[in-house]
mmCIF file of C-alpha atoms in Angstrom:
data_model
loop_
_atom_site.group_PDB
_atom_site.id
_atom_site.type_symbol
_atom_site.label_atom_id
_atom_site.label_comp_id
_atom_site.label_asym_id
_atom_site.label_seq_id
_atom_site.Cartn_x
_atom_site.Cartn_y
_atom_site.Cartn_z
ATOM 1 C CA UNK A 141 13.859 -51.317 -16.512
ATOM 2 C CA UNK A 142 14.798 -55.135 -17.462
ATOM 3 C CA UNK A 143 15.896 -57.722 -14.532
ATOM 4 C CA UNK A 144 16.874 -54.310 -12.466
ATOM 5 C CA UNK A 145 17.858 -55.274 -8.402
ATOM 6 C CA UNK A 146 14.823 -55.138 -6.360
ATOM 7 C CA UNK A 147 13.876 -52.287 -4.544
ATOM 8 C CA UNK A 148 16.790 -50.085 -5.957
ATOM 9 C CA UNK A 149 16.486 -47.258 -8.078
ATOM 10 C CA UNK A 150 17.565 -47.352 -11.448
ATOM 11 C CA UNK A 151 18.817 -44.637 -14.256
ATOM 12 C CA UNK A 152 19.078 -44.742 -17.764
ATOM 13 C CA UNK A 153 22.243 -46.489 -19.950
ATOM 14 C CA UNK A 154 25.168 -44.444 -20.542
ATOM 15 C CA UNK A 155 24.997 -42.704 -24.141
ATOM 16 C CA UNK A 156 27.636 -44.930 -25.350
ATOM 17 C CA UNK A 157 25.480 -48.181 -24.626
ATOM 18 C CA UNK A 158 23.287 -49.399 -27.786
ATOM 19 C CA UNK A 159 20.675 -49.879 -25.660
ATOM 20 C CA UNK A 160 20.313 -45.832 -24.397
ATOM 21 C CA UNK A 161 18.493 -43.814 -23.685
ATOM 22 C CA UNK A 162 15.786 -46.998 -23.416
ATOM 23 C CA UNK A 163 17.104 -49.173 -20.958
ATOM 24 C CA UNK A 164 17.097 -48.111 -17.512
ATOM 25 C CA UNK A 165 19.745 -50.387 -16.332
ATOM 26 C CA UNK A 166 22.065 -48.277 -14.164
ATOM 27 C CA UNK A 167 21.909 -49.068 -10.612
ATOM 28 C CA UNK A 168 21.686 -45.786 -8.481
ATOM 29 C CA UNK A 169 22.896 -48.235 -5.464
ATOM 30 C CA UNK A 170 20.253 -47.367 -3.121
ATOM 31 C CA UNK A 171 16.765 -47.245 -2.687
ATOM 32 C CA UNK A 172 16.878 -44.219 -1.222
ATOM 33 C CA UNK A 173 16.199 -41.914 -3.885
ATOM 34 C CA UNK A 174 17.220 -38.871 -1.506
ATOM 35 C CA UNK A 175 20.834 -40.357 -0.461
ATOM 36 C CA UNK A 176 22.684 -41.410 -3.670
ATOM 37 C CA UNK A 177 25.679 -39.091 -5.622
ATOM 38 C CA UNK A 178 26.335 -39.572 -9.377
ATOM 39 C CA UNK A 179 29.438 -38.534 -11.111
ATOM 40 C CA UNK A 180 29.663 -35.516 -13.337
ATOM 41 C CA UNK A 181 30.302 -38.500 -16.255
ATOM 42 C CA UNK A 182 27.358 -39.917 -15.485
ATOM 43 C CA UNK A 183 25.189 -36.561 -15.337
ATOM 44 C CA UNK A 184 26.842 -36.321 -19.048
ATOM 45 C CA UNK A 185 25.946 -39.071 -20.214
ATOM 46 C CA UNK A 186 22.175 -40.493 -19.052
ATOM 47 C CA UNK A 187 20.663 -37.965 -21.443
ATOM 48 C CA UNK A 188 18.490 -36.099 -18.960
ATOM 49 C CA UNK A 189 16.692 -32.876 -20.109
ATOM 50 C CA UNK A 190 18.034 -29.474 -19.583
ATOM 51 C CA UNK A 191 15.950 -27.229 -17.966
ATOM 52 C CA UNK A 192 15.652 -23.507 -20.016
ATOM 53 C CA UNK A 193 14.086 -21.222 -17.454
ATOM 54 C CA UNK A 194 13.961 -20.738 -13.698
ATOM 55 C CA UNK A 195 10.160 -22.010 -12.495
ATOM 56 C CA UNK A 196 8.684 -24.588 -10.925
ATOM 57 C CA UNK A 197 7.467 -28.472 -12.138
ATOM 58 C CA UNK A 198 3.379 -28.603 -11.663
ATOM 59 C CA UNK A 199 2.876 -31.616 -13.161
ATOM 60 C CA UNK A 200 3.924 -35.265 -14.311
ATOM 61 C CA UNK A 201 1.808 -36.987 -16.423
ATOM 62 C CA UNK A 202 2.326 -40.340 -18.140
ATOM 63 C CA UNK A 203 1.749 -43.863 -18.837
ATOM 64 C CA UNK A 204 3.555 -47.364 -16.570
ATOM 65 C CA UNK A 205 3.444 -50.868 -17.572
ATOM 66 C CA UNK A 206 5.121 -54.087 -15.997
ATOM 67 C CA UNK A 207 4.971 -57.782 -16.468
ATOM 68 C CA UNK A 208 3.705 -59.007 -12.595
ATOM 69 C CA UNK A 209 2.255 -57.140 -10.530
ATOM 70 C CA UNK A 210 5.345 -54.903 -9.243
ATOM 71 C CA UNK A 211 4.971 -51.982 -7.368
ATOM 72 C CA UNK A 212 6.987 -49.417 -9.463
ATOM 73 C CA UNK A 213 8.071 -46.557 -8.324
ATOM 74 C CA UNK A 214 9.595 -43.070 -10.085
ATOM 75 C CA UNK A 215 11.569 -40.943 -8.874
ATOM 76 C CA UNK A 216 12.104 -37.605 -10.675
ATOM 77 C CA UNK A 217 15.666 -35.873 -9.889
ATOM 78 C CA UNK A 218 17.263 -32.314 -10.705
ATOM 79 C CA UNK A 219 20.831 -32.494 -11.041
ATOM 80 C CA UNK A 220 22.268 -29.105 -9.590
ATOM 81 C CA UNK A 221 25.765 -29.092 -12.132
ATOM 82 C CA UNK A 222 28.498 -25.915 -11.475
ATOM 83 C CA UNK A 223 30.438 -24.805 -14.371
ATOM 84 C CA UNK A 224 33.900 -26.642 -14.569
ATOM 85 C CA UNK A 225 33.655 -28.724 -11.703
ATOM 86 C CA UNK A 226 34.008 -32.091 -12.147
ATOM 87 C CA UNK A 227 33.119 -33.104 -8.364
ATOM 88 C CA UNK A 228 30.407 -35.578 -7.355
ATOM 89 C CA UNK A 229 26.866 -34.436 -7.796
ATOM 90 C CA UNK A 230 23.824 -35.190 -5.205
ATOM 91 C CA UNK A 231 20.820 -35.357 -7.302
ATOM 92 C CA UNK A 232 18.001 -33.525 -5.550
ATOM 93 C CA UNK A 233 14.462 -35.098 -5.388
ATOM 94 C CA UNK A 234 11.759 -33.165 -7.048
ATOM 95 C CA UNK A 235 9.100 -35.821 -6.393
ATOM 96 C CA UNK A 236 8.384 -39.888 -5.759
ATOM 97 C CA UNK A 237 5.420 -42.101 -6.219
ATOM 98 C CA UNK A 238 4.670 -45.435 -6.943
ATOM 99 C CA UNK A 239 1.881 -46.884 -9.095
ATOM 100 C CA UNK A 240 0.894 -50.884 -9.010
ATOM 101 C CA UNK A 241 1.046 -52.455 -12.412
ATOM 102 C CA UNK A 242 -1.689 -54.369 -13.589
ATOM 103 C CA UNK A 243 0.098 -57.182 -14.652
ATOM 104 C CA UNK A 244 0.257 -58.689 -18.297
ATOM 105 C CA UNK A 245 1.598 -55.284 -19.807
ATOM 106 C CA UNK A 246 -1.401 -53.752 -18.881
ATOM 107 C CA UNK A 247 -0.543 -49.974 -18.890
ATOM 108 C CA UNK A 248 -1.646 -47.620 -16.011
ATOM 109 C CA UNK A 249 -1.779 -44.075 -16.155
ATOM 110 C CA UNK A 250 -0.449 -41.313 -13.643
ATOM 111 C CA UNK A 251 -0.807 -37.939 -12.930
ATOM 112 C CA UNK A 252 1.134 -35.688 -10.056
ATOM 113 C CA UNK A 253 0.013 -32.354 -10.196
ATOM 114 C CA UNK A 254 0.802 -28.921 -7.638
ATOM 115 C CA UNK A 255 -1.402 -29.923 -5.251
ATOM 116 C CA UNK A 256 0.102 -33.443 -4.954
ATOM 117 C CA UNK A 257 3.862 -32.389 -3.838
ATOM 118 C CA UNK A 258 5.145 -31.910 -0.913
ATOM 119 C CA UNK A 259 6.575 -28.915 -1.826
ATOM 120 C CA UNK A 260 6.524 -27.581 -5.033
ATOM 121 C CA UNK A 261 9.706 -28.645 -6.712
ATOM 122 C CA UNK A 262 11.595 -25.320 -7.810
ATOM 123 C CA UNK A 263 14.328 -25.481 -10.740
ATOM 124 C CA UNK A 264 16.964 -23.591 -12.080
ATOM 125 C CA UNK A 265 17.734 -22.614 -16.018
ATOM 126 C CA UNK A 266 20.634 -25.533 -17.148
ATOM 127 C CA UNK A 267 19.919 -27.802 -14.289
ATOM 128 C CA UNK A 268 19.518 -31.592 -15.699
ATOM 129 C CA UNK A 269 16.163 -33.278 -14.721
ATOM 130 C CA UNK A 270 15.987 -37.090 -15.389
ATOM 131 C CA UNK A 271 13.551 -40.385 -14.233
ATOM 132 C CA UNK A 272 14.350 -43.084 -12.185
ATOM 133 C CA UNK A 273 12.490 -46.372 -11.270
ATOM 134 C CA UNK A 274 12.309 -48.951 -9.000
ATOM 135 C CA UNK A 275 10.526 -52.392 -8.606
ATOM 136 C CA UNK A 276 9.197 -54.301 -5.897
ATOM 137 C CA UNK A 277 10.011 -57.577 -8.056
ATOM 138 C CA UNK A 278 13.272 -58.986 -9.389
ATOM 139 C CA UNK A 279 13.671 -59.933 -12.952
ATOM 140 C CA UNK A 280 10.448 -57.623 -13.791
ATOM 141 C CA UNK A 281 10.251 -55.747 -17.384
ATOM 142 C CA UNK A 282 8.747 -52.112 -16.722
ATOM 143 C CA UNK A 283 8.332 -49.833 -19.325
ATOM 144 C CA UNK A 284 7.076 -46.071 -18.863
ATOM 145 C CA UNK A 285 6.572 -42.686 -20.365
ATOM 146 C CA UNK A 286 6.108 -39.562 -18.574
ATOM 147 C CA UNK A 287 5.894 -35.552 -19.305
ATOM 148 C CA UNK A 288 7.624 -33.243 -17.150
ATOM 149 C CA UNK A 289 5.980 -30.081 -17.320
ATOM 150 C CA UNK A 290 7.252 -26.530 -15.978
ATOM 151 C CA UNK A 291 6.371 -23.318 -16.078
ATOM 152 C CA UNK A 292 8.454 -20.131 -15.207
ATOM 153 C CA UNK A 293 8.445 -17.993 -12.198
#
């Protein structure tokens, strides 16, 4: 995320942007994570991961950084697609937390396991599953990498 509007979520660059999939500079509109829709071109082109069995996520591990002190928070979606339909998709929210940054690029770990969810986010075999992220500050720089990790039912 680079200069993203405060407190709304933001997605990854389209494809076609030199900057992708690095910059998350797409504004979601909301920071609701729960009440946005993205279009089918979007969903195509944010380079999300595919999911390749039905099962469940049980953890998210990874690694945040920020310059500030922003709260940032991440948002981890499922996109629910149906074969040839081209209509507006409501991402569904598998889970949402928010870490403080330590300031001067200091990085600060995470980890959401099972126990942490509210309910255990369930997926489907070819849903799309992609990060978002927010920021308490304007004109912060946060950078972040994160494991998904699922395991059949």
């Amino acid at each position: 995320l680079s200069g993203g509007s405060t407190g709304y979520y933001m997605y990854r660059d389209d494809l076609t942007d030199n900057d992708s999939p690095y910059l998350f500079n797409q504004d979601f509109g909301t920071a609701d994570a729960e009440s946005g829709v993205v279009t089918t071109n979007v969903c195509m082109r944010t380079a999300g991961d595919v999911v390749n069995s039905t099962g469940e996520v049980f953890r998210i591990r990874g690694w945040a950084t920020g310059n500030g002190v922003p709260t940032i928070s991440i948002a981890i979606m499922r996109l629910p697609l149906i074969d040839n339909d081209n209509d507006d998709v409501v991402p569904i929210l598998l889970d949402e937390f928010s870490i403080t940054a330590a300031g001067n690029d200091t990085p600060r770990s995470f980890l959401r396991e099972s126990a942490d969810f509210l309910a255990v986010p369930t997926l489907t075999a070819g849903d799309i599953i992609f990060p978002m992220i927010k920021s308490s500050l304007a004109s912060t720089s946060i950078y972040f990498n994160l494991t998904i990790e699922t395991r059949n039912t």
